[in-house]
Amino acid sequence: MNAPYIFVLAGGSGTRLAPLSLTSAGKLPKQFLPLVGEKTMLQQTIERIPGGQIVIVPEERYTPDIQQQCRDLDGAPGEAEILAEPFGCNTAAAVGLCALYARQKTNDEKTVLFFLPADHIMDKNIFGQLFQQAVARAAGGKIITIGITPDRPETGYGYIQTGGQGDQLSVQAFVEKPDLATAQKYLAAGNYFWNAGMFVMRIDTALQALERDAPEIYRALLGIDFTQNLSAEIARQYQIIKDKKQNISIDYAVMEKEAANMELLPAPTAL
């Protein structure tokens, strides 16, 4: 079995941290800033990954900054590939693009893909354990997500409702950011987790789900010719997705509809 491909999704705008994190000239989104510790959030995210082929997925305009940040990392993490998007088109398009890119690179649809945001914070050892478990489970064809055990009624996060016990948790539903009263009910219920935005699945699992649940995005991405100027190819097909108003999140486009084929790995709150 091929080593997993890890896609670090780094296309967020970071506007909630304005004016520190902005997309205007001379400013960088939060994932490229040293907000927690001396290294940037992206650098820390890369260094947590215990193995596999790392691919960073940013907007094209940030490629020079990312290249420099990777050069500042020692060893293998600094050798991460960059798969740049000419412009952001939300995470459903990004996940589909990554799956097709990995298929082109490996010629093996059973290769496991691990998608994670560039701005998460988690203990390296805890993440390493969750990473290995998720990759092993996803190899069987399931979609695995990581949920954070809530310790307070948080209204700023999305939630995932689960069934089952221990670490054998099925996914029942994805829930939007709740109001305070609803968040308090989720906390008391004990079977709701914060959505960490981490998804693990095989290439074929990802593409079949996208074809099933977001066919317009899937068909557009199939038009990318990876042997040609990739930036131009992606831009042309992304524009089709944007024109069809399909620039939507992977959670909304696919994951909410694939709950029956999903499992959740719980992570502790203290990360």
mmCIF file with all atom_site columns, N, CA and C in Angstrom, residues 169-213:
data_model
loop_
_atom_site.group_PDB
_atom_site.id
_atom_site.type_symbol
_atom_site.label_atom_id
_atom_site.label_alt_id
_atom_site.label_comp_id
_atom_site.label_asym_id
_atom_site.label_entity_id
_atom_site.label_seq_id
_atom_site.pdbx_PDB_ins_code
_atom_site.Cartn_x
_atom_site.Cartn_y
_atom_site.Cartn_z
_atom_site.occupancy
_atom_site.B_iso_or_equiv
_atom_site.pdbx_formal_charge
_atom_site.auth_seq_id
_atom_site.auth_comp_id
_atom_site.auth_asym_id
_atom_site.auth_atom_id
_atom_site.pdbx_PDB_model_num
ATOM 1   N N  . LEU A 1 169 ? -17.208 5.142  17.129 1.00 0.00 ? 169 LEU A N  1
ATOM 2   C CA . LEU A 1 169 ? -18.318 6.077  17.031 1.00 0.00 ? 169 LEU A CA 1
ATOM 3   C C  . LEU A 1 169 ? -18.751 6.257  15.580 1.00 0.00 ? 169 LEU A C  1
ATOM 4   N N  . SER A 1 170 ? -20.025 6.020  15.327 1.00 0.00 ? 170 SER A N  1
ATOM 5   C CA . SER A 1 170 ? -20.587 6.303  14.006 1.00 0.00 ? 170 SER A CA 1
ATOM 6   C C  . SER A 1 170 ? -21.011 7.761  13.963 1.00 0.00 ? 170 SER A C  1
ATOM 7   N N  . VAL A 1 171 ? -21.065 8.315  12.767 1.00 0.00 ? 171 VAL A N  1
ATOM 8   C CA . VAL A 1 171 ? -21.495 9.697  12.590 1.00 0.00 ? 171 VAL A CA 1
ATOM 9   C C  . VAL A 1 171 ? -22.988 9.702  12.269 1.00 0.00 ? 171 VAL A C  1
ATOM 10  N N  . GLN A 1 172 ? -23.743 10.449 13.060 1.00 0.00 ? 172 GLN A N  1
ATOM 11  C CA . GLN A 1 172 ? -25.183 10.552 12.845 1.00 0.00 ? 172 GLN A CA 1
ATOM 12  C C  . GLN A 1 172 ? -25.547 11.787 12.023 1.00 0.00 ? 172 GLN A C  1
ATOM 13  N N  . ALA A 1 173 ? -24.905 12.912 12.324 1.00 0.00 ? 173 ALA A N  1
ATOM 14  C CA . ALA A 1 173 ? -25.258 14.155 11.630 1.00 0.00 ? 173 ALA A CA 1
ATOM 15  C C  . ALA A 1 173 ? -24.195 15.214 11.877 1.00 0.00 ? 173 ALA A C  1
ATOM 16  N N  . PHE A 1 174 ? -24.078 16.118 10.909 1.00 0.00 ? 174 PHE A N  1
ATOM 17  C CA . PHE A 1 174 ? -23.292 17.341 11.080 1.00 0.00 ? 174 PHE A CA 1
ATOM 18  C C  . PHE A 1 174 ? -24.251 18.456 11.465 1.00 0.00 ? 174 PHE A C  1
ATOM 19  N N  . VAL A 1 175 ? -23.841 19.269 12.422 1.00 0.00 ? 175 VAL A N  1
ATOM 20  C CA . VAL A 1 175 ? -24.720 20.310 12.939 1.00 0.00 ? 175 VAL A CA 1
ATOM 21  C C  . VAL A 1 175 ? -24.015 21.660 12.815 1.00 0.00 ? 175 VAL A C  1
ATOM 22  N N  . GLU A 1 176 ? -24.734 22.661 12.327 1.00 0.00 ? 176 GLU A N  1
ATOM 23  C CA . GLU A 1 176 ? -24.167 23.999 12.183 1.00 0.00 ? 176 GLU A CA 1
ATOM 24  C C  . GLU A 1 176 ? -23.865 24.615 13.547 1.00 0.00 ? 176 GLU A C  1
ATOM 25  N N  . LYS A 1 177 ? -23.171 25.726 13.540 1.00 0.00 ? 177 LYS A N  1
ATOM 26  C CA . LYS A 1 177 ? -22.861 26.432 14.780 1.00 0.00 ? 177 LYS A CA 1
ATOM 27  C C  . LYS A 1 177 ? -24.156 26.746 15.525 1.00 0.00 ? 177 LYS A C  1
ATOM 28  N N  . PRO A 1 178 ? -24.297 26.299 16.775 1.00 0.00 ? 178 PRO A N  1
ATOM 29  C CA . PRO A 1 178 ? -25.563 26.446 17.495 1.00 0.00 ? 178 PRO A CA 1
ATOM 30  C C  . PRO A 1 178 ? -25.629 27.743 18.305 1.00 0.00 ? 178 PRO A C  1
ATOM 31  N N  . ASP A 1 179 ? -26.829 28.054 18.765 1.00 0.00 ? 179 ASP A N  1
ATOM 32  C CA . ASP A 1 179 ? -26.937 29.126 19.756 1.00 0.00 ? 179 ASP A CA 1
ATOM 33  C C  . ASP A 1 179 ? -26.528 28.555 21.116 1.00 0.00 ? 179 ASP A C  1
ATOM 34  N N  . LEU A 1 180 ? -26.456 29.412 22.128 1.00 0.00 ? 180 LEU A N  1
ATOM 35  C CA . LEU A 1 180 ? -25.915 28.989 23.419 1.00 0.00 ? 180 LEU A CA 1
ATOM 36  C C  . LEU A 1 180 ? -26.753 27.891 24.060 1.00 0.00 ? 180 LEU A C  1
ATOM 37  N N  . ALA A 1 181 ? -28.070 28.028 24.025 1.00 0.00 ? 181 ALA A N  1
ATOM 38  C CA . ALA A 1 181 ? -28.938 27.027 24.656 1.00 0.00 ? 181 ALA A CA 1
ATOM 39  C C  . ALA A 1 181 ? -28.755 25.659 24.001 1.00 0.00 ? 181 ALA A C  1
ATOM 40  N N  . THR A 1 182 ? -28.647 25.651 22.677 1.00 0.00 ? 182 THR A N  1
ATOM 41  C CA . THR A 1 182 ? -28.459 24.383 21.961 1.00 0.00 ? 182 THR A CA 1
ATOM 42  C C  . THR A 1 182 ? -27.082 23.805 22.263 1.00 0.00 ? 182 THR A C  1
ATOM 43  N N  . ALA A 1 183 ? -26.060 24.655 22.315 1.00 0.00 ? 183 ALA A N  1
ATOM 44  C CA . ALA A 1 183 ? -24.707 24.193 22.635 1.00 0.00 ? 183 ALA A CA 1
ATOM 45  C C  . ALA A 1 183 ? -24.663 23.563 24.029 1.00 0.00 ? 183 ALA A C  1
ATOM 46  N N  . GLN A 1 184 ? -25.423 24.133 24.966 1.00 0.00 ? 184 GLN A N  1
ATOM 47  C CA . GLN A 1 184 ? -25.479 23.567 26.319 1.00 0.00 ? 184 GLN A CA 1
ATOM 48  C C  . GLN A 1 184 ? -26.118 22.176 26.298 1.00 0.00 ? 184 GLN A C  1
ATOM 49  N N  . LYS A 1 185 ? -27.129 21.998 25.463 1.00 0.00 ? 185 LYS A N  1
ATOM 50  C CA . LYS A 1 185 ? -27.766 20.679 25.327 1.00 0.00 ? 185 LYS A CA 1
ATOM 51  C C  . LYS A 1 185 ? -26.794 19.669 24.725 1.00 0.00 ? 185 LYS A C  1
ATOM 52  N N  . TYR A 1 186 ? -26.017 20.107 23.734 1.00 0.00 ? 186 TYR A N  1
ATOM 53  C CA . TYR A 1 186 ? -25.033 19.215 23.119 1.00 0.00 ? 186 TYR A CA 1
ATOM 54  C C  . TYR A 1 186 ? -23.998 18.757 24.147 1.00 0.00 ? 186 TYR A C  1
ATOM 55  N N  . LEU A 1 187 ? -23.539 19.689 24.961 1.00 0.00 ? 187 LEU A N  1
ATOM 56  C CA . LEU A 1 187 ? -22.532 19.366 25.967 1.00 0.00 ? 187 LEU A CA 1
ATOM 57  C C  . LEU A 1 187 ? -23.091 18.361 26.969 1.00 0.00 ? 187 LEU A C  1
ATOM 58  N N  . ALA A 1 188 ? -24.325 18.576 27.402 1.00 0.00 ? 188 ALA A N  1
ATOM 59  C CA . ALA A 1 188 ? -24.950 17.678 28.375 1.00 0.00 ? 188 ALA A CA 1
ATOM 60  C C  . ALA A 1 188 ? -25.210 16.298 27.785 1.00 0.00 ? 188 ALA A C  1
ATOM 61  N N  . ALA A 1 189 ? -25.512 16.243 26.488 1.00 0.00 ? 189 ALA A N  1
ATOM 62  C CA . ALA A 1 189 ? -25.826 14.963 25.845 1.00 0.00 ? 189 ALA A CA 1
ATOM 63  C C  . ALA A 1 189 ? -24.614 14.039 25.801 1.00 0.00 ? 189 ALA A C  1
ATOM 64  N N  . GLY A 1 190 ? -23.449 14.598 25.602 1.00 0.00 ? 190 GLY A N  1
ATOM 65  C CA . GLY A 1 190 ? -22.220 13.804 25.634 1.00 0.00 ? 190 GLY A CA 1
ATOM 66  C C  . GLY A 1 190 ? -21.852 13.088 24.354 1.00 0.00 ? 190 GLY A C  1
ATOM 67  N N  . ASN A 1 191 ? -22.684 13.174 23.334 1.00 0.00 ? 191 ASN A N  1
ATOM 68  C CA . ASN A 1 191 ? -22.372 12.481 22.073 1.00 0.00 ? 191 ASN A CA 1
ATOM 69  C C  . ASN A 1 191 ? -22.203 13.456 20.907 1.00 0.00 ? 191 ASN A C  1
ATOM 70  N N  . TYR A 1 192 ? -21.857 14.700 21.233 1.00 0.00 ? 192 TYR A N  1
ATOM 71  C CA . TYR A 1 192 ? -21.579 15.714 20.216 1.00 0.00 ? 192 TYR A CA 1
ATOM 72  C C  . TYR A 1 192 ? -20.110 16.140 20.350 1.00 0.00 ? 192 TYR A C  1
ATOM 73  N N  . PHE A 1 193 ? -19.453 16.291 19.213 1.00 0.00 ? 193 PHE A N  1
ATOM 74  C CA . PHE A 1 193 ? -18.044 16.680 19.190 1.00 0.00 ? 193 PHE A CA 1
ATOM 75  C C  . PHE A 1 193 ? -17.866 17.890 18.288 1.00 0.00 ? 193 PHE A C  1
ATOM 76  N N  . TRP A 1 194 ? -16.864 18.695 18.605 1.00 0.00 ? 194 TRP A N  1
ATOM 77  C CA . TRP A 1 194 ? -16.550 19.815 17.728 1.00 0.00 ? 194 TRP A CA 1
ATOM 78  C C  . TRP A 1 194 ? -15.961 19.289 16.427 1.00 0.00 ? 194 TRP A C  1
ATOM 79  N N  . ASN A 1 195 ? -16.385 19.879 15.339 1.00 0.00 ? 195 ASN A N  1
ATOM 80  C CA . ASN A 1 195 ? -15.912 19.487 14.011 1.00 0.00 ? 195 ASN A CA 1
ATOM 81  C C  . ASN A 1 195 ? -14.530 20.099 13.779 1.00 0.00 ? 195 ASN A C  1
ATOM 82  N N  . ALA A 1 196 ? -13.491 19.257 13.715 1.00 0.00 ? 196 ALA A N  1
ATOM 83  C CA . ALA A 1 196 ? -12.116 19.730 13.543 1.00 0.00 ? 196 ALA A CA 1
ATOM 84  C C  . ALA A 1 196 ? -11.756 19.972 12.082 1.00 0.00 ? 196 ALA A C  1
ATOM 85  N N  . GLY A 1 197 ? -12.639 19.605 11.163 1.00 0.00 ? 197 GLY A N  1
ATOM 86  C CA . GLY A 1 197 ? -12.355 19.807 9.743  1.00 0.00 ? 197 GLY A CA 1
ATOM 87  C C  . GLY A 1 197 ? -11.289 18.866 9.205  1.00 0.00 ? 197 GLY A C  1
ATOM 88  N N  . MET A 1 198 ? -11.117 17.707 9.835  1.00 0.00 ? 198 MET A N  1
ATOM 89  C CA . MET A 1 198 ? -10.154 16.708 9.385  1.00 0.00 ? 198 MET A CA 1
ATOM 90  C C  . MET A 1 198 ? -10.889 15.493 8.845  1.00 0.00 ? 198 MET A C  1
ATOM 91  N N  . PHE A 1 199 ? -10.562 15.102 7.616  1.00 0.00 ? 199 PHE A N  1
ATOM 92  C CA . PHE A 1 199 ? -11.234 13.981 6.964  1.00 0.00 ? 199 PHE A CA 1
ATOM 93  C C  . PHE A 1 199 ? -10.189 13.075 6.322  1.00 0.00 ? 199 PHE A C  1
ATOM 94  N N  . VAL A 1 200 ? -10.397 11.759 6.466  1.00 0.00 ? 200 VAL A N  1
ATOM 95  C CA . VAL A 1 200 ? -9.440  10.776 5.975  1.00 0.00 ? 200 VAL A CA 1
ATOM 96  C C  . VAL A 1 200 ? -10.203 9.738  5.157  1.00 0.00 ? 200 VAL A C  1
ATOM 97  N N  . MET A 1 201 ? -9.726  9.467  3.937  1.00 0.00 ? 201 MET A N  1
ATOM 98  C CA . MET A 1 201 ? -10.428 8.522  3.065  1.00 0.00 ? 201 MET A CA 1
ATOM 99  C C  . MET A 1 201 ? -9.532  8.125  1.909  1.00 0.00 ? 201 MET A C  1
ATOM 100 N N  . ARG A 1 202 ? -9.863  7.022  1.273  1.00 0.00 ? 202 ARG A N  1
ATOM 101 C CA . ARG A 1 202 ? -9.135  6.611  0.080  1.00 0.00 ? 202 ARG A CA 1
ATOM 102 C C  . ARG A 1 202 ? -9.502  7.512  -1.098 1.00 0.00 ? 202 ARG A C  1
ATOM 103 N N  . ILE A 1 203 ? -8.647  7.485  -2.127 1.00 0.00 ? 203 ILE A N  1
ATOM 104 C CA . ILE A 1 203 ? -8.923  8.270  -3.332 1.00 0.00 ? 203 ILE A CA 1
ATOM 105 C C  . ILE A 1 203 ? -10.265 7.874  -3.931 1.00 0.00 ? 203 ILE A C  1
ATOM 106 N N  . ASP A 1 204 ? -10.504 6.564  -4.092 1.00 0.00 ? 204 ASP A N  1
ATOM 107 C CA . ASP A 1 204 ? -11.753 6.139  -4.721 1.00 0.00 ? 204 ASP A CA 1
ATOM 108 C C  . ASP A 1 204 ? -12.962 6.505  -3.873 1.00 0.00 ? 204 ASP A C  1
ATOM 109 N N  . THR A 1 205 ? -12.822 6.426  -2.553 1.00 0.00 ? 205 THR A N  1
ATOM 110 C CA . THR A 1 205 ? -13.918 6.815  -1.659 1.00 0.00 ? 205 THR A CA 1
ATOM 111 C C  . THR A 1 205 ? -14.255 8.288  -1.839 1.00 0.00 ? 205 THR A C  1
ATOM 112 N N  . ALA A 1 206 ? -13.227 9.129  -1.905 1.00 0.00 ? 206 ALA A N  1
ATOM 113 C CA . ALA A 1 206 ? -13.442 10.573 -2.064 1.00 0.00 ? 206 ALA A CA 1
ATOM 114 C C  . ALA A 1 206 ? -14.108 10.896 -3.385 1.00 0.00 ? 206 ALA A C  1
ATOM 115 N N  . LEU A 1 207 ? -13.620 10.307 -4.467 1.00 0.00 ? 207 LEU A N  1
ATOM 116 C CA . LEU A 1 207 ? -14.149 10.643 -5.791 1.00 0.00 ? 207 LEU A CA 1
ATOM 117 C C  . LEU A 1 207 ? -15.561 10.090 -5.991 1.00 0.00 ? 207 LEU A C  1
ATOM 118 N N  . GLN A 1 208 ? -15.828 8.906  -5.473 1.00 0.00 ? 208 GLN A N  1
ATOM 119 C CA . GLN A 1 208 ? -17.177 8.351  -5.586 1.00 0.00 ? 208 GLN A CA 1
ATOM 120 C C  . GLN A 1 208 ? -18.180 9.194  -4.802 1.00 0.00 ? 208 GLN A C  1
ATOM 121 N N  . ALA A 1 209 ? -17.793 9.647  -3.621 1.00 0.00 ? 209 ALA A N  1
ATOM 122 C CA . ALA A 1 209 ? -18.685 10.496 -2.820 1.00 0.00 ? 209 ALA A CA 1
ATOM 123 C C  . ALA A 1 209 ? -18.926 11.831 -3.515 1.00 0.00 ? 209 ALA A C  1
ATOM 124 N N  . LEU A 1 210 ? -17.875 12.398 -4.093 1.00 0.00 ? 210 LEU A N  1
ATOM 125 C CA . LEU A 1 210 ? -18.036 13.673 -4.800 1.00 0.00 ? 210 LEU A CA 1
ATOM 126 C C  . LEU A 1 210 ? -18.928 13.506 -6.024 1.00 0.00 ? 210 LEU A C  1
ATOM 127 N N  . GLU A 1 211 ? -18.742 12.437 -6.755 1.00 0.00 ? 211 GLU A N  1
ATOM 128 C CA . GLU A 1 211 ? -19.588 12.183 -7.930 1.00 0.00 ? 211 GLU A CA 1
ATOM 129 C C  . GLU A 1 211 ? -21.045 12.002 -7.526 1.00 0.00 ? 211 GLU A C  1
ATOM 130 N N  . ARG A 1 212 ? -21.257 11.349 -6.401 1.00 0.00 ? 212 ARG A N  1
ATOM 131 C CA . ARG A 1 212 ? -22.612 11.066 -5.916 1.00 0.00 ? 212 ARG A CA 1
ATOM 132 C C  . ARG A 1 212 ? -23.288 12.326 -5.388 1.00 0.00 ? 212 ARG A C  1
ATOM 133 N N  . ASP A 1 213 ? -22.563 13.111 -4.610 1.00 0.00 ? 213 ASP A N  1
ATOM 134 C CA . ASP A 1 213 ? -23.171 14.189 -3.839 1.00 0.00 ? 213 ASP A CA 1
ATOM 135 C C  . ASP A 1 213 ? -22.979 15.584 -4.436 1.00 0.00 ? 213 ASP A C  1
#
